Amino acid sequence: MPILSFLQLKPQDFDPKYNFDYTRPNLPETDTRGRLPYYLPIGWYRHALRVSDRYEKDDNDWLGSNNGPNEWPVAFHGTKSHAVRGITDEGLLSSKVQNDAKREEAIQLEGDDADKPGLYVATHCNGGSHPLYTSKFDVKKPNGETESFHVVFQCRVRPNPKSYTEYTSPVQIGHAWRITNPTYIRPYGILLKSTSIKVPFE
């Protein structure tokens, strides 16, 4: 698939049986994961990452869909195309943080423990991670035409003990979560959307 090659991704990065098309009609807008609201990324397509054997000494309860006691809730991380390969390989890294908009506010709320680089995810894909944190990129198709896309990582976030501070800005809808421990965020899918498909808040 040209877009995955453009992003420097390989078949072994994926677990296709968990791919999901969120452009399908009649999908619910909300569900629950990890006993928290899960706002479906309507209008996107998920390429599921191969994560079943990635985390040592851990089962896959974190990735469940029945609100079990060890299930982690869903959040989204919008990014640019050049960052996709690195995040797929290494996850979200504090060393890559360039803009930490809520750091001072987090220190006021949480004390000195929050005085370290913060990683951000959003409760909503549309109006949260996208379009604020995504940038359009162009991919040439086999027929010579060019198509434009946006990319967002679908993630799970450790819920207990609560691993994040929560804010109503700068997202347009929902909440932004600031997380200082990268191991508390696990990307498990790459969401792609063509700019020819219109979704709310674009």
mmCIF file of C-alpha atoms in Angstrom:
data_model
loop_
_atom_site.group_PDB
_atom_site.id
_atom_site.type_symbol
_atom_site.label_atom_id
_atom_site.label_comp_id
_atom_site.label_asym_id
_atom_site.label_seq_id
_atom_site.Cartn_x
_atom_site.Cartn_y
_atom_site.Cartn_z
ATOM 1 C CA MET A 1 0.000 0.000 0.000
ATOM 2 C CA PRO A 2 1.665 3.261 -1.125
ATOM 3 C CA ILE A 3 0.748 5.267 1.962
ATOM 4 C CA LEU A 4 2.293 2.726 4.349
ATOM 5 C CA SER A 5 5.458 2.614 2.261
ATOM 6 C CA PHE A 6 5.557 6.420 2.291
ATOM 7 C CA LEU A 7 5.446 6.296 6.093
ATOM 8 C CA GLN A 8 8.344 3.780 6.035
ATOM 9 C CA LEU A 9 6.170 1.079 7.565
ATOM 10 C CA LYS A 10 6.396 -2.645 6.818
ATOM 11 C CA PRO A 11 3.880 -5.514 6.865
ATOM 12 C CA GLN A 12 5.456 -6.948 10.009
ATOM 13 C CA ASP A 13 4.519 -3.760 11.892
ATOM 14 C CA PHE A 14 0.829 -4.648 11.640
ATOM 15 C CA ASP A 15 -1.781 -7.100 12.861
ATOM 16 C CA PRO A 16 -4.390 -6.773 10.088
ATOM 17 C CA LYS A 17 -7.073 -8.865 11.782
ATOM 18 C CA TYR A 18 -7.642 -5.895 14.099
ATOM 19 C CA ASN A 19 -7.902 -3.281 11.355
ATOM 20 C CA PHE A 20 -11.118 -1.290 11.507
ATOM 21 C CA ASP A 21 -12.941 1.003 9.114
ATOM 22 C CA TYR A 22 -14.491 3.910 11.011
ATOM 23 C CA THR A 23 -16.036 5.266 7.813
ATOM 24 C CA ARG A 24 -18.669 2.510 7.987
ATOM 25 C CA PRO A 25 -22.246 3.734 8.386
ATOM 26 C CA ASN A 26 -24.251 3.474 11.592
ATOM 27 C CA LEU A 27 -21.336 3.278 13.990
ATOM 28 C CA PRO A 28 -21.986 4.626 17.502
ATOM 29 C CA GLU A 29 -20.224 7.867 18.325
ATOM 30 C CA THR A 30 -19.274 6.679 21.805
ATOM 31 C CA ASP A 31 -18.533 3.455 23.656
ATOM 32 C CA THR A 32 -16.476 2.655 26.753
ATOM 33 C CA ARG A 33 -12.973 1.281 27.252
ATOM 34 C CA GLY A 34 -11.338 0.941 30.636
ATOM 35 C CA ARG A 35 -14.580 2.207 32.200
ATOM 36 C CA LEU A 36 -14.089 5.614 30.583
ATOM 37 C CA PRO A 37 -15.845 7.055 27.506
ATOM 38 C CA TYR A 38 -14.372 6.012 24.182
ATOM 39 C CA TYR A 39 -15.117 8.501 21.399
ATOM 40 C CA LEU A 40 -14.854 6.628 18.137
ATOM 41 C CA PRO A 41 -12.670 8.218 15.422
ATOM 42 C CA ILE A 42 -15.454 8.474 12.874
ATOM 43 C CA GLY A 43 -14.187 8.998 9.337
ATOM 44 C CA TRP A 44 -10.803 7.283 9.817
ATOM 45 C CA TYR A 45 -9.324 3.868 9.026
ATOM 46 C CA ARG A 46 -7.266 2.004 11.626
ATOM 47 C CA HIS A 47 -4.250 -0.065 10.673
ATOM 48 C CA ALA A 48 -3.714 -2.146 13.802
ATOM 49 C CA LEU A 49 -0.150 -2.317 15.079
ATOM 50 C CA ARG A 50 1.347 -5.621 16.163
ATOM 51 C CA VAL A 51 1.481 -5.180 19.955
ATOM 52 C CA SER A 52 0.424 -8.564 21.361
ATOM 53 C CA ASP A 53 3.995 -9.556 22.228
ATOM 54 C CA ARG A 54 5.514 -6.112 22.654
ATOM 55 C CA TYR A 55 5.173 -5.642 26.403
ATOM 56 C CA GLU A 56 7.089 -8.200 28.458
ATOM 57 C CA LYS A 57 5.588 -9.744 31.593
ATOM 58 C CA ASP A 58 2.178 -8.394 30.657
ATOM 59 C CA ASP A 59 -0.968 -9.947 29.285
ATOM 60 C CA ASN A 60 -3.248 -8.240 26.817
ATOM 61 C CA ASP A 61 -5.980 -7.203 29.254
ATOM 62 C CA TRP A 62 -4.933 -3.569 28.732
ATOM 63 C CA LEU A 63 -6.158 -3.889 25.147
ATOM 64 C CA GLY A 64 -9.562 -5.326 26.017
ATOM 65 C CA SER A 65 -13.009 -4.098 24.998
ATOM 66 C CA ASN A 66 -15.217 -5.307 27.861
ATOM 67 C CA ASN A 67 -14.199 -2.831 30.594
ATOM 68 C CA GLY A 68 -12.299 -5.434 32.552
ATOM 69 C CA PRO A 69 -10.321 -4.415 35.663
ATOM 70 C CA ASN A 70 -6.972 -4.201 33.819
ATOM 71 C CA GLU A 71 -8.274 -2.532 30.652
ATOM 72 C CA TRP A 72 -6.806 0.825 29.624
ATOM 73 C CA PRO A 73 -8.944 3.655 28.145
ATOM 74 C CA VAL A 74 -8.509 4.996 24.620
ATOM 75 C CA ALA A 75 -6.955 8.328 23.645
ATOM 76 C CA PHE A 76 -5.450 9.822 20.491
ATOM 77 C CA HIS A 77 -2.149 11.408 19.511
ATOM 78 C CA GLY A 78 -2.053 13.435 16.304
ATOM 79 C CA THR A 79 1.305 13.746 14.593
ATOM 80 C CA LYS A 80 3.197 14.483 11.392
ATOM 81 C CA SER A 81 4.136 11.926 8.780
ATOM 82 C CA HIS A 82 7.886 12.026 9.482
ATOM 83 C CA ALA A 83 7.286 10.999 13.122
ATOM 84 C CA VAL A 84 5.267 7.856 12.386
ATOM 85 C CA ARG A 85 8.181 5.442 11.966
ATOM 86 C CA GLY A 86 9.804 6.482 15.235
ATOM 87 C CA ILE A 87 6.583 6.298 17.260
ATOM 88 C CA THR A 88 5.808 2.883 15.785
ATOM 89 C CA ASP A 89 9.240 1.611 16.828
ATOM 90 C CA GLU A 90 9.717 3.312 20.180
ATOM 91 C CA GLY A 91 6.388 4.737 21.326
ATOM 92 C CA LEU A 92 5.989 8.335 22.458
ATOM 93 C CA LEU A 93 9.222 9.656 23.954
ATOM 94 C CA SER A 94 9.766 12.510 26.385
ATOM 95 C CA SER A 95 12.991 13.375 24.556
ATOM 96 C CA LYS A 96 10.919 14.383 21.506
ATOM 97 C CA VAL A 97 8.758 16.921 23.382
ATOM 98 C CA GLN A 98 9.113 20.385 21.822
ATOM 99 C CA ASN A 99 6.008 22.194 23.058
ATOM 100 C CA ASP A 100 4.735 21.553 26.589
ATOM 101 C CA ALA A 101 1.912 24.067 26.821
ATOM 102 C CA LYS A 102 0.504 22.957 30.181
ATOM 103 C CA ARG A 103 3.722 22.332 32.112
ATOM 104 C CA GLU A 104 3.462 25.323 34.442
ATOM 105 C CA GLU A 105 -0.205 24.645 35.099
ATOM 106 C CA ALA A 106 0.578 20.983 35.793
ATOM 107 C CA ILE A 107 3.252 21.964 38.329
ATOM 108 C CA GLN A 108 0.730 24.179 40.104
ATOM 109 C CA LEU A 109 -1.751 21.289 40.225
ATOM 110 C CA GLU A 110 0.566 18.381 40.952
ATOM 111 C CA GLY A 111 3.717 19.904 42.414
ATOM 112 C CA ASP A 112 7.322 19.278 41.445
ATOM 113 C CA ASP A 113 6.586 15.725 40.262
ATOM 114 C CA ALA A 114 4.999 17.310 37.173
ATOM 115 C CA ASP A 115 8.136 19.320 36.381
ATOM 116 C CA LYS A 116 9.272 17.096 33.532
ATOM 117 C CA PRO A 117 8.427 16.909 29.811
ATOM 118 C CA GLY A 118 4.773 16.153 29.160
ATOM 119 C CA LEU A 119 3.343 14.013 26.365
ATOM 120 C CA TYR A 120 -0.173 14.819 25.180
ATOM 121 C CA VAL A 121 -3.086 12.720 24.009
ATOM 122 C CA ALA A 122 -6.708 13.714 23.466
ATOM 123 C CA THR A 123 -9.962 12.022 24.377
ATOM 124 C CA HIS A 124 -11.307 12.806 20.898
ATOM 125 C CA CYS A 125 -9.698 12.204 17.534
ATOM 126 C CA ASN A 126 -11.902 14.687 15.677
ATOM 127 C CA GLY A 127 -11.635 18.059 17.370
ATOM 128 C CA GLY A 128 -8.956 16.806 19.746
ATOM 129 C CA SER A 129 -5.889 15.312 18.095
ATOM 130 C CA HIS A 130 -7.073 16.397 14.639
ATOM 131 C CA PRO A 131 -6.710 18.966 13.173
ATOM 132 C CA LEU A 132 -4.703 20.781 15.852
ATOM 133 C CA TYR A 133 -1.868 18.256 16.073
ATOM 134 C CA THR A 134 -1.839 16.815 12.567
ATOM 135 C CA SER A 135 -0.344 18.039 9.297
ATOM 136 C CA LYS A 136 -1.452 17.082 5.807
ATOM 137 C CA PHE A 137 0.940 15.012 3.713
ATOM 138 C CA ASP A 138 0.744 13.928 0.081
ATOM 139 C CA VAL A 139 1.173 10.426 -1.316
ATOM 140 C CA LYS A 140 1.494 9.553 -5.001
ATOM 141 C CA LYS A 141 -0.759 6.678 -6.027
ATOM 142 C CA PRO A 142 0.194 3.996 -8.613
ATOM 143 C CA ASN A 143 -1.914 5.791 -11.239
ATOM 144 C CA GLY A 144 0.199 8.934 -10.801
ATOM 145 C CA GLU A 145 -2.435 10.894 -8.916
ATOM 146 C CA THR A 146 -1.670 12.460 -5.551
ATOM 147 C CA GLU A 147 -3.853 11.999 -2.467
ATOM 148 C CA SER A 148 -3.531 13.896 0.822
ATOM 149 C CA PHE A 149 -3.823 12.325 4.266
ATOM 150 C CA HIS A 150 -3.681 13.002 8.000
ATOM 151 C CA VAL A 151 -2.379 10.538 10.612
ATOM 152 C CA VAL A 152 -3.261 9.981 14.275
ATOM 153 C CA PHE A 153 -2.105 7.257 16.661
ATOM 154 C CA GLN A 154 -4.826 5.428 18.552
ATOM 155 C CA CYS A 155 -3.477 4.725 22.029
ATOM 156 C CA ARG A 156 -4.306 3.195 25.374
ATOM 157 C CA VAL A 157 -3.432 5.091 28.566
ATOM 158 C CA ARG A 158 -2.766 3.547 31.958
ATOM 159 C CA PRO A 159 -5.735 4.386 34.242
ATOM 160 C CA ASN A 160 -4.653 3.296 37.732
ATOM 161 C CA PRO A 161 -3.216 5.058 39.508
ATOM 162 C CA LYS A 162 -4.345 7.998 37.375
ATOM 163 C CA SER A 163 -1.393 8.714 35.122
ATOM 164 C CA TYR A 164 -2.325 12.076 33.655
ATOM 165 C CA THR A 165 -3.505 15.604 34.327
ATOM 166 C CA GLU A 166 -6.531 16.739 32.343
ATOM 167 C CA TYR A 167 -7.261 20.002 30.499
ATOM 168 C CA THR A 168 -10.022 21.453 28.332
ATOM 169 C CA SER A 169 -7.545 23.293 26.111
ATOM 170 C CA PRO A 170 -6.003 23.560 23.600
ATOM 171 C CA VAL A 171 -8.341 20.910 22.141
ATOM 172 C CA GLN A 172 -11.562 22.012 20.472
ATOM 173 C CA ILE A 173 -13.664 19.284 22.083
ATOM 174 C CA GLY A 174 -13.176 16.881 24.962
ATOM 175 C CA HIS A 175 -9.992 16.867 27.027
ATOM 176 C CA ALA A 176 -6.248 16.802 26.577
ATOM 177 C CA TRP A 177 -4.291 14.492 28.875
ATOM 178 C CA ARG A 178 -0.728 15.370 29.865
ATOM 179 C CA ILE A 179 1.414 12.351 30.765
ATOM 180 C CA THR A 180 5.008 12.478 32.020
ATOM 181 C CA ASN A 181 5.763 8.739 32.020
ATOM 182 C CA PRO A 182 6.025 7.430 28.438
ATOM 183 C CA THR A 183 5.361 3.838 29.558
ATOM 184 C CA TYR A 184 1.821 4.891 30.468
ATOM 185 C CA ILE A 185 0.948 5.416 26.771
ATOM 186 C CA ARG A 186 0.723 2.479 24.357
ATOM 187 C CA PRO A 187 0.025 3.206 20.669
ATOM 188 C CA TYR A 188 -1.877 0.277 19.167
ATOM 189 C CA GLY A 189 -3.208 1.599 15.875
ATOM 190 C CA ILE A 190 -2.411 4.076 13.133
ATOM 191 C CA LEU A 191 -5.453 6.066 11.995
ATOM 192 C CA LEU A 192 -5.384 7.452 8.473
ATOM 193 C CA LYS A 193 -7.869 9.703 6.728
ATOM 194 C CA SER A 194 -7.913 11.111 3.246
ATOM 195 C CA THR A 195 -8.604 14.842 3.123
ATOM 196 C CA SER A 196 -11.336 14.081 0.587
ATOM 197 C CA ILE A 197 -13.375 12.598 3.465
ATOM 198 C CA LYS A 198 -14.968 15.278 5.603
ATOM 199 C CA VAL A 199 -15.448 14.720 9.334
ATOM 200 C CA PRO A 200 -16.583 17.074 12.125
ATOM 201 C CA PHE A 201 -14.197 19.807 13.274
ATOM 202 C CA GLU A 202 -12.124 19.770 10.090
#
